[in-house]
Amino acid sequence: MTNSSSLLDSSCRVAFAAYIHDLGKLGERARIEQTKEQKENNIHLYCPFNAKYGYHSHKHAAYTGICIDELESMLPHITGEDMFPFQGWKSQNVDDSMINAAAAHHKPNTFLQWIIATADRIASGFEREEFEQYNKAEEKSHYRTRLVSLFEQIHQPQEKNIGELKYRYPLTPLTSESIFPQPRTNVEPETDSSAQAQYQNLWLHFKEKLNTIPQSHRKNWSLWLDHFDSLWMTVSQAIPAATAFNSKPDVSLYDHSKTTAALATALWRYHHENEDDHTEVAKALKERHQDWQQQKFLLIQGDFFGIQDFIFTTGGETNKQANKLLRGKSFYVSLLTELAALRILEKLQLPSTSQITNAAGKFLIIAANTKQTKEKINELKQEFAQWF
């Protein structure tokens, strides 16, 4: 077992590797530069081969490896000696390096590769048979596909085909304007080249902003991961997470990335804290028999009860002060739930990416369903009760 401080660093490394497993979707669609040899090596390492039709599918996995290589100088140390739980030297022949664990999610072999691949599949909602079909499917028109709006699909008499939906989100960084869907004719490019140009702009924006994260923060995994989470949200909030196998592009790459990171961190912590054999775990995750039925995740929900009564009870104040009171009390609720969530993450030595939601007086954290986690949660319950 590692000490508490390094356990947080280790959890952050797992979270980051899972977080960037689909980084290649941005890189591939942006057509980032690489040598022919580099591309072919990464394709053979990370992309499944469809023997029936004679091609490698899911080329974005190869680009994940290429992207990590290009961005390495802007990241915390991912190739040093102390890289637990990953192997710490830079070589594509090292099976459990961080780069291999992130990029091999469609072609996993080792324990850590299967941890991230399993989290990816759970986050995508795939059953075994359906995922096997998806893993062989070839992506089509993925350059021009844009994220559809969920709002347009509310209160429809029947589910509409994607071609019938009239609105899409523009492929731009997050702004106060880009959060609104627009008519698809305004945002869907007519050619692959113009679509790739939009992805190129995103990639350049991503690299520019990534390099502005203070270098000193690269020595603090938890703090740096907070920066990265905010940046990745602004960049990938309008990128469709899936475009192959008739997938409806209604989930952003950001949402999928963060969910995968939370699940992978909890899954790794479950097996790490139970000191399970890595070879046996990898085999079990691959075969999905009894192992798939084990309750490995603990969902921790916090809820501010009586929120409506608290916010709207003004205590006899005048109407002139009502707006200020409403805003102040609403902010107070947000502050309390945020602090409670952060305290739980701190106690459990989990990165911020393990918190899936925090809104309207509620938060949800994904943790490992272990004895250690439950003991710490019971301690926190007493601490919170005493504080309140």
CSV table of C-alpha atoms in Angstrom, one decimal:
chain,number,residue,atom,x,y,z
A,1,MET,CA,0.0,0.0,0.0
A,2,THR,CA,1.2,3.5,-0.7
A,3,ASN,CA,1.0,6.4,1.8
A,4,SER,CA,-1.9,8.8,1.6
A,5,SER,CA,-0.2,11.6,-0.3
A,6,SER,CA,1.1,9.3,-3.0
A,7,LEU,CA,-2.2,7.5,-3.1
A,8,LEU,CA,-3.8,10.7,-4.3
A,9,ASP,CA,-1.1,11.2,-6.9
A,10,SER,CA,-1.5,7.6,-8.1
A,11,SER,CA,-5.3,8.1,-8.3
A,12,CYS,CA,-4.8,11.3,-10.3
A,13,ARG,CA,-2.5,9.4,-12.8
A,14,VAL,CA,-5.1,6.8,-13.3
A,15,ALA,CA,-7.8,9.4,-13.7
A,16,PHE,CA,-5.7,11.4,-16.2
A,17,ALA,CA,-4.9,8.3,-18.3
A,18,ALA,CA,-8.6,7.4,-18.5
A,19,TYR,CA,-9.5,11.1,-19.1
A,20,ILE,CA,-7.4,11.3,-22.2
A,21,HIS,CA,-8.1,7.9,-23.7
A,22,ASP,CA,-10.1,9.6,-26.5
A,23,LEU,CA,-7.8,12.6,-26.9
A,24,GLY,CA,-7.0,11.0,-30.3
A,25,LYS,CA,-10.6,11.8,-31.5
A,26,LEU,CA,-9.6,15.5,-31.4
A,27,GLY,CA,-6.1,14.8,-32.9
A,28,GLU,CA,-7.3,12.5,-35.7
A,29,ARG,CA,-10.1,14.9,-36.8
A,30,ALA,CA,-7.7,17.8,-36.7
A,31,ARG,CA,-5.3,15.8,-38.8
A,32,ILE,CA,-2.3,16.7,-36.6
A,33,GLU,CA,1.1,16.2,-38.2
A,34,GLN,CA,3.0,12.9,-37.7
A,35,THR,CA,5.4,10.8,-39.7
A,36,LYS,CA,4.2,7.8,-41.7
A,37,GLU,CA,6.3,5.5,-39.5
A,38,GLN,CA,4.8,7.0,-36.3
A,39,LYS,CA,1.3,6.7,-37.6
A,40,GLU,CA,1.7,3.0,-38.7
A,41,ASN,CA,3.5,2.0,-35.4
A,42,ASN,CA,0.7,3.5,-33.3
A,43,ILE,CA,-2.0,1.9,-35.5
A,44,HIS,CA,-0.5,-1.6,-35.1
A,45,LEU,CA,-0.1,-1.0,-31.4
A,46,TYR,CA,-3.5,0.4,-30.5
A,47,CYS,CA,-6.1,-0.3,-33.2
A,48,PRO,CA,-8.1,-3.5,-33.6
A,49,PHE,CA,-7.7,-5.3,-36.9
A,50,ASN,CA,-10.8,-6.3,-38.8
A,51,ALA,CA,-9.6,-9.5,-40.5
A,52,LYS,CA,-12.9,-9.9,-42.5
A,53,TYR,CA,-12.5,-6.6,-44.3
A,54,GLY,CA,-8.8,-6.1,-43.9
A,55,TYR,CA,-8.5,-2.8,-42.1
A,56,HIS,CA,-7.7,-1.3,-38.7
A,57,SER,CA,-10.6,0.3,-37.0
A,58,HIS,CA,-10.8,3.1,-34.4
A,59,LYS,CA,-7.8,5.0,-35.7
A,60,HIS,CA,-8.4,7.7,-33.0
A,61,ALA,CA,-6.7,5.3,-30.5
A,62,ALA,CA,-3.5,5.6,-32.5
A,63,TYR,CA,-3.8,9.3,-32.5
A,64,THR,CA,-4.2,9.3,-28.7
A,65,GLY,CA,-0.6,7.9,-28.5
A,66,ILE,CA,0.6,10.5,-31.0
A,67,CYS,CA,-1.1,13.4,-29.2
A,68,ILE,CA,0.4,12.4,-25.8
A,69,ASP,CA,3.8,12.3,-27.4
A,70,GLU,CA,3.3,15.8,-28.8
A,71,LEU,CA,2.0,17.2,-25.5
A,72,GLU,CA,4.4,15.5,-23.2
A,73,SER,CA,6.5,18.7,-22.4
A,74,MET,CA,3.3,20.5,-21.3
A,75,LEU,CA,2.1,17.7,-18.9
A,76,PRO,CA,3.2,16.6,-15.4
A,77,HIS,CA,6.0,14.0,-15.5
A,78,ILE,CA,4.5,10.9,-17.2
A,79,THR,CA,7.8,9.1,-17.9
A,80,GLY,CA,9.8,9.4,-14.7
A,81,GLU,CA,10.8,6.7,-12.2
A,82,ASP,CA,8.0,7.3,-9.7
A,83,MET,CA,4.9,6.8,-11.8
A,84,PHE,CA,3.0,4.3,-9.7
A,85,PRO,CA,0.7,2.5,-10.6
A,86,PHE,CA,2.2,2.8,-14.2
A,87,GLN,CA,5.6,1.7,-15.3
A,88,GLY,CA,7.9,4.7,-15.1
A,89,TRP,CA,10.1,4.7,-18.2
A,90,LYS,CA,9.3,5.9,-21.7
A,91,SER,CA,9.0,3.0,-24.1
A,92,GLN,CA,6.2,1.7,-26.1
A,93,ASN,CA,7.4,-1.8,-25.3
A,94,VAL,CA,6.5,-1.2,-21.6
A,95,ASP,CA,3.0,-2.6,-21.4
A,96,ASP,CA,1.8,-0.6,-18.4
A,97,SER,CA,3.1,2.8,-19.2
A,98,MET,CA,0.6,5.6,-19.0
A,99,ILE,CA,0.6,6.2,-22.8
A,100,ASN,CA,-0.2,2.5,-23.5
A,101,ALA,CA,-2.9,2.4,-20.8
A,102,ALA,CA,-4.6,5.4,-22.3
A,103,ALA,CA,-4.3,4.5,-26.0
A,104,ALA,CA,-4.9,0.7,-25.8
A,105,HIS,CA,-8.6,1.0,-24.7
A,106,HIS,CA,-9.8,-0.7,-27.9
A,107,LYS,CA,-7.0,-3.3,-27.8
A,108,PRO,CA,-6.3,-3.9,-24.1
A,109,ASN,CA,-4.0,-6.7,-22.7
A,110,THR,CA,-2.7,-5.7,-19.3
A,111,PHE,CA,-4.3,-4.9,-15.9
A,112,LEU,CA,-4.2,-1.1,-16.3
A,113,GLN,CA,-5.2,-1.2,-19.9
A,114,TRP,CA,-8.3,-3.3,-19.0
A,115,ILE,CA,-9.1,-0.9,-16.1
A,116,ILE,CA,-9.4,2.0,-18.6
A,117,ALA,CA,-11.0,-0.1,-21.3
A,118,THR,CA,-13.7,-1.3,-18.9
A,119,ALA,CA,-14.4,2.2,-17.6
A,120,ASP,CA,-14.7,3.3,-21.2
A,121,ARG,CA,-17.2,0.6,-22.0
A,122,ILE,CA,-19.3,1.2,-18.8
A,123,ALA,CA,-19.3,5.0,-19.5
A,124,SER,CA,-20.5,4.2,-23.0
A,125,GLY,CA,-23.3,1.9,-21.8
A,126,PHE,CA,-22.2,-1.0,-23.9
A,127,GLU,CA,-23.0,-4.6,-23.2
A,128,ARG,CA,-20.4,-7.2,-24.3
A,129,GLU,CA,-21.9,-8.2,-27.6
A,130,GLU,CA,-22.8,-4.7,-28.6
A,131,PHE,CA,-19.3,-3.4,-27.8
A,132,GLU,CA,-17.7,-6.1,-29.9
A,133,GLN,CA,-19.7,-4.9,-32.9
A,134,TYR,CA,-18.8,-1.3,-32.1
A,135,ASN,CA,-15.1,-2.3,-31.8
A,136,LYS,CA,-15.2,-3.6,-35.4
A,137,ALA,CA,-17.2,-0.7,-36.8
A,138,GLU,CA,-15.7,1.9,-39.1
A,139,GLU,CA,-16.5,5.5,-38.4
A,140,LYS,CA,-18.1,7.4,-41.3
A,141,SER,CA,-18.6,11.1,-41.8
A,142,HIS,CA,-17.2,11.7,-38.4
A,143,TYR,CA,-15.5,14.9,-39.4
A,144,ARG,CA,-18.8,16.7,-40.2
A,145,THR,CA,-20.9,15.1,-37.5
A,146,ARG,CA,-21.9,17.7,-34.9
A,147,LEU,CA,-23.4,17.3,-31.4
A,148,VAL,CA,-27.2,17.3,-31.4
A,149,SER,CA,-29.3,19.1,-28.8
A,150,LEU,CA,-31.2,17.2,-26.2
A,151,PHE,CA,-33.7,20.1,-25.8
A,152,GLU,CA,-35.0,19.5,-29.4
A,153,GLN,CA,-36.0,15.9,-28.5
A,154,ILE,CA,-38.1,16.8,-25.4
A,155,HIS,CA,-41.9,16.3,-25.7
A,156,GLN,CA,-41.7,14.7,-29.2
A,157,PRO,CA,-44.5,12.2,-30.0
A,158,GLN,CA,-41.9,9.7,-31.1
A,159,GLU,CA,-38.1,9.4,-31.2
A,160,LYS,CA,-36.7,11.2,-34.3
A,161,ASN,CA,-34.0,10.0,-36.6
A,162,ILE,CA,-30.9,12.0,-36.3
A,163,GLY,CA,-31.4,13.3,-39.8
A,164,GLU,CA,-34.7,14.8,-38.8
A,165,LEU,CA,-33.2,16.9,-36.0
A,166,LYS,CA,-32.7,20.5,-37.1
A,167,TYR,CA,-30.3,21.8,-34.5
A,168,ARG,CA,-26.6,21.2,-33.7
A,169,TYR,CA,-24.0,22.8,-31.4
A,170,PRO,CA,-21.2,24.8,-33.1
A,171,LEU,CA,-17.7,23.2,-32.9
A,172,THR,CA,-16.0,26.0,-30.9
A,173,PRO,CA,-14.6,26.5,-27.5
A,174,LEU,CA,-17.1,27.0,-24.7
A,175,THR,CA,-18.4,30.6,-24.6
A,176,SER,CA,-21.7,32.3,-23.5
A,177,GLU,CA,-22.7,32.1,-27.2
A,178,SER,CA,-21.6,28.5,-28.0
A,179,ILE,CA,-23.9,27.0,-25.3
A,180,PHE,CA,-26.9,27.6,-27.6
A,181,PRO,CA,-27.6,25.1,-30.4
A,182,GLN,CA,-28.0,26.6,-33.9
A,183,PRO,CA,-29.7,25.4,-37.1
A,184,ARG,CA,-27.6,22.5,-38.5
A,185,THR,CA,-27.3,24.3,-41.8
A,186,ASN,CA,-25.3,27.0,-40.0
A,187,VAL,CA,-22.9,24.7,-38.2
A,188,GLU,CA,-22.5,21.5,-40.2
A,189,PRO,CA,-19.6,21.9,-42.7
A,190,GLU,CA,-20.2,20.9,-46.3
A,191,THR,CA,-16.8,19.3,-46.9
A,192,ASP,CA,-14.4,17.2,-44.8
A,193,SER,CA,-11.7,19.7,-45.3
A,194,SER,CA,-13.7,22.6,-43.8
A,195,ALA,CA,-14.7,20.3,-40.9
A,196,GLN,CA,-11.1,19.3,-40.3
A,197,ALA,CA,-10.2,23.0,-40.2
A,198,GLN,CA,-12.6,23.6,-37.3
A,199,TYR,CA,-11.0,20.7,-35.4
A,200,GLN,CA,-7.5,22.1,-36.2
A,201,ASN,CA,-8.6,25.4,-34.6
A,202,LEU,CA,-9.7,23.5,-31.5
A,203,TRP,CA,-6.5,21.6,-31.4
A,204,LEU,CA,-4.4,24.8,-31.6
A,205,HIS,CA,-6.5,26.5,-29.0
A,206,PHE,CA,-6.1,23.4,-26.7
A,207,LYS,CA,-2.3,23.4,-27.1
A,208,GLU,CA,-2.0,27.1,-26.5
A,209,LYS,CA,-4.1,27.1,-23.3
A,210,LEU,CA,-2.5,23.9,-22.0
A,211,ASN,CA,0.9,25.6,-22.1
A,212,THR,CA,-0.4,28.4,-20.0
A,213,ILE,CA,-1.0,26.2,-16.9
A,214,PRO,CA,1.7,27.2,-14.5
A,215,GLN,CA,4.8,25.0,-14.7
A,216,SER,CA,5.0,24.9,-10.9
A,217,HIS,CA,1.5,23.2,-10.8
A,218,ARG,CA,2.8,20.3,-12.8
A,219,LYS,CA,4.5,19.1,-9.6
A,220,ASN,CA,1.0,18.8,-7.9
A,221,TRP,CA,-1.1,16.2,-9.7
A,222,SER,CA,-4.3,17.1,-8.0
A,223,LEU,CA,-4.0,20.8,-8.7
A,224,TRP,CA,-2.9,20.4,-12.3
A,225,LEU,CA,-5.7,18.0,-13.0
A,226,ASP,CA,-8.2,20.7,-11.9
A,227,HIS,CA,-6.7,23.0,-14.5
A,228,PHE,CA,-6.8,20.3,-17.1
A,229,ASP,CA,-10.5,19.5,-16.3
A,230,SER,CA,-11.5,23.1,-16.9
A,231,LEU,CA,-9.5,23.4,-20.1
A,232,TRP,CA,-10.8,20.1,-21.5
A,233,MET,CA,-14.4,21.2,-20.8
A,234,THR,CA,-14.0,24.4,-22.8
A,235,VAL,CA,-12.4,22.5,-25.7
A,236,SER,CA,-14.4,19.2,-25.9
A,237,GLN,CA,-17.9,20.3,-24.7
A,238,ALA,CA,-19.2,20.2,-28.3
A,239,ILE,CA,-17.2,17.3,-29.7
A,240,PRO,CA,-19.4,14.2,-30.2
A,241,ALA,CA,-18.1,11.3,-28.1
A,242,ALA,CA,-19.2,8.6,-30.5
A,243,THR,CA,-19.9,8.5,-34.2
A,244,ALA,CA,-19.5,4.9,-35.1
A,245,PHE,CA,-21.9,2.0,-35.2
A,246,ASN,CA,-25.0,4.1,-35.7
A,247,SER,CA,-24.3,6.0,-32.4
A,248,LYS,CA,-26.4,9.1,-31.9
A,249,PRO,CA,-24.0,12.0,-31.3
A,250,ASP,CA,-25.8,13.4,-28.2
A,251,VAL,CA,-23.1,12.9,-25.6
A,252,SER,CA,-20.1,15.3,-25.6
A,253,LEU,CA,-16.5,14.1,-25.4
A,254,TYR,CA,-16.1,16.0,-22.2
A,255,ASP,CA,-18.9,14.2,-20.4
A,256,HIS,CA,-17.7,10.8,-21.6
A,257,SER,CA,-14.1,11.6,-20.7
A,258,LYS,CA,-14.9,12.7,-17.1
A,259,THR,CA,-17.2,9.7,-16.5
A,260,THR,CA,-14.6,7.3,-17.8
A,261,ALA,CA,-12.0,8.9,-15.5
A,262,ALA,CA,-14.2,8.6,-12.4
A,263,LEU,CA,-15.1,5.0,-13.1
A,264,ALA,CA,-11.5,4.0,-13.9
A,265,THR,CA,-10.2,5.6,-10.7
A,266,ALA,CA,-12.8,3.8,-8.5
A,267,LEU,CA,-12.1,0.5,-10.3
A,268,TRP,CA,-8.4,0.8,-9.9
A,269,ARG,CA,-8.8,1.7,-6.2
A,270,TYR,CA,-11.1,-1.2,-5.6
A,271,HIS,CA,-8.6,-3.8,-6.8
A,272,HIS,CA,-5.6,-1.9,-5.3
A,273,GLU,CA,-7.1,-1.7,-1.8
A,274,ASN,CA,-8.2,-5.3,-2.0
A,275,GLU,CA,-4.7,-6.3,-3.1
A,276,ASP,CA,-6.0,-8.3,-6.0
A,277,ASP,CA,-3.8,-10.2,-8.4
A,278,HIS,CA,-3.4,-8.1,-11.6
A,279,THR,CA,-3.3,-11.0,-14.0
A,280,GLU,CA,-6.4,-12.5,-12.6
A,281,VAL,CA,-8.3,-9.2,-12.6
A,282,ALA,CA,-7.3,-8.5,-16.3
A,283,LYS,CA,-8.5,-12.0,-17.3
A,284,ALA,CA,-11.8,-11.5,-15.4
A,285,LEU,CA,-12.5,-8.1,-16.9
A,286,LYS,CA,-11.9,-9.5,-20.3
A,287,GLU,CA,-14.2,-12.5,-19.9
A,288,ARG,CA,-16.9,-10.6,-17.9
A,289,HIS,CA,-18.3,-13.6,-16.0
A,290,GLN,CA,-18.8,-13.4,-12.2
A,291,ASP,CA,-16.4,-10.5,-12.0
A,292,TRP,CA,-18.8,-8.3,-14.0
A,293,GLN,CA,-21.5,-8.8,-11.3
A,294,GLN,CA,-19.4,-7.6,-8.4
A,295,GLN,CA,-20.4,-4.4,-6.8
A,296,LYS,CA,-17.1,-2.5,-7.2
A,297,PHE,CA,-18.5,1.0,-7.2
A,298,LEU,CA,-19.8,3.1,-4.3
A,299,LEU,CA,-22.0,6.0,-5.3
A,300,ILE,CA,-21.8,8.8,-2.7
A,301,GLN,CA,-24.6,11.3,-2.9
A,302,GLY,CA,-24.9,14.5,-0.8
A,303,ASP,CA,-28.3,16.3,-0.6
A,304,PHE,CA,-29.1,19.6,1.0
A,305,PHE,CA,-32.6,18.8,2.4
A,306,GLY,CA,-35.2,21.5,2.7
A,307,ILE,CA,-33.5,23.7,0.2
A,308,GLN,CA,-36.7,25.4,-1.0
A,309,ASP,CA,-37.8,26.3,2.5
A,310,PHE,CA,-34.4,27.6,3.4
A,311,ILE,CA,-34.0,29.8,0.3
A,312,PHE,CA,-37.5,31.2,0.1
A,313,THR,CA,-38.0,31.8,3.8
A,314,THR,CA,-37.1,35.5,4.1
A,315,GLY,CA,-37.7,36.0,7.8
A,316,GLY,CA,-40.0,38.9,7.3
A,317,GLU,CA,-37.6,41.0,5.3
A,318,THR,CA,-38.8,43.6,2.8
A,319,ASN,CA,-39.4,42.9,-0.9
A,320,LYS,CA,-36.6,45.3,-1.6
A,321,GLN,CA,-34.1,42.9,-0.1
A,322,ALA,CA,-35.7,39.8,-1.5
A,323,ASN,CA,-33.5,39.4,-4.6
A,324,LYS,CA,-30.3,39.8,-2.6
A,325,LEU,CA,-31.5,37.3,0.0
A,326,LEU,CA,-32.4,34.8,-2.7
A,327,ARG,CA,-29.1,35.1,-4.4
A,328,GLY,CA,-27.2,35.0,-1.1
A,329,LYS,CA,-29.0,31.9,0.2
A,330,SER,CA,-28.6,30.1,-3.2
A,331,PHE,CA,-24.9,30.8,-3.2
A,332,TYR,CA,-24.7,29.6,0.4
A,333,VAL,CA,-26.3,26.3,-0.5
A,334,SER,CA,-23.8,25.9,-3.4
A,335,LEU,CA,-20.9,26.7,-1.2
A,336,LEU,CA,-21.9,24.2,1.5
A,337,THR,CA,-22.4,21.4,-1.0
A,338,GLU,CA,-19.2,22.2,-2.8
A,339,LEU,CA,-17.2,22.2,0.5
A,340,ALA,CA,-18.8,18.9,1.6
A,341,ALA,CA,-17.9,17.3,-1.7
A,342,LEU,CA,-14.4,18.6,-1.5
A,343,ARG,CA,-14.0,17.3,2.1
A,344,ILE,CA,-15.1,13.8,0.9
A,345,LEU,CA,-12.7,13.8,-2.0
A,346,GLU,CA,-9.9,14.9,0.4
A,347,LYS,CA,-10.7,12.2,2.9
A,348,LEU,CA,-10.9,9.5,0.3
A,349,GLN,CA,-7.8,10.8,-1.5
A,350,LEU,CA,-9.7,11.1,-4.8
A,351,PRO,CA,-9.1,13.6,-7.6
A,352,SER,CA,-11.8,16.2,-8.5
A,353,THR,CA,-12.7,14.2,-11.6
A,354,SER,CA,-14.3,11.6,-9.3
A,355,GLN,CA,-17.1,14.1,-8.6
A,356,ILE,CA,-19.6,13.6,-11.4
A,357,THR,CA,-22.2,16.3,-10.6
A,358,ASN,CA,-22.7,19.1,-8.1
A,359,ALA,CA,-25.8,21.2,-8.7
A,360,ALA,CA,-29.1,22.3,-7.0
A,361,GLY,CA,-27.9,21.3,-3.6
A,362,LYS,CA,-26.8,17.7,-4.6
A,363,PHE,CA,-23.6,16.1,-5.5
A,364,LEU,CA,-22.5,12.7,-6.7
A,365,ILE,CA,-19.1,11.1,-6.3
A,366,ILE,CA,-17.9,7.7,-7.6
A,367,ALA,CA,-15.7,5.8,-5.2
A,368,ALA,CA,-14.5,2.3,-4.7
A,369,ASN,CA,-16.8,0.0,-2.8
A,370,THR,CA,-14.2,-1.1,-0.2
A,371,LYS,CA,-14.0,-1.4,3.6
A,372,GLN,CA,-11.6,1.5,3.7
A,373,THR,CA,-14.0,3.8,1.8
A,374,LYS,CA,-17.0,2.9,4.0
A,375,GLU,CA,-15.1,3.5,7.2
A,376,LYS,CA,-14.0,6.9,6.1
A,377,ILE,CA,-17.5,7.8,5.0
A,378,ASN,CA,-18.8,6.9,8.5
A,379,GLU,CA,-16.2,9.1,10.0
A,380,LEU,CA,-17.2,12.0,7.7
A,381,LYS,CA,-20.9,11.6,8.6
A,382,GLN,CA,-20.0,12.2,12.2
A,383,GLU,CA,-17.8,15.1,11.3
A,384,PHE,CA,-20.5,16.7,9.2
A,385,ALA,CA,-23.2,16.2,11.8
A,386,GLN,CA,-21.0,17.8,14.5
A,387,TRP,CA,-20.2,20.7,12.3
A,388,PHE,CA,-23.8,21.4,11.3
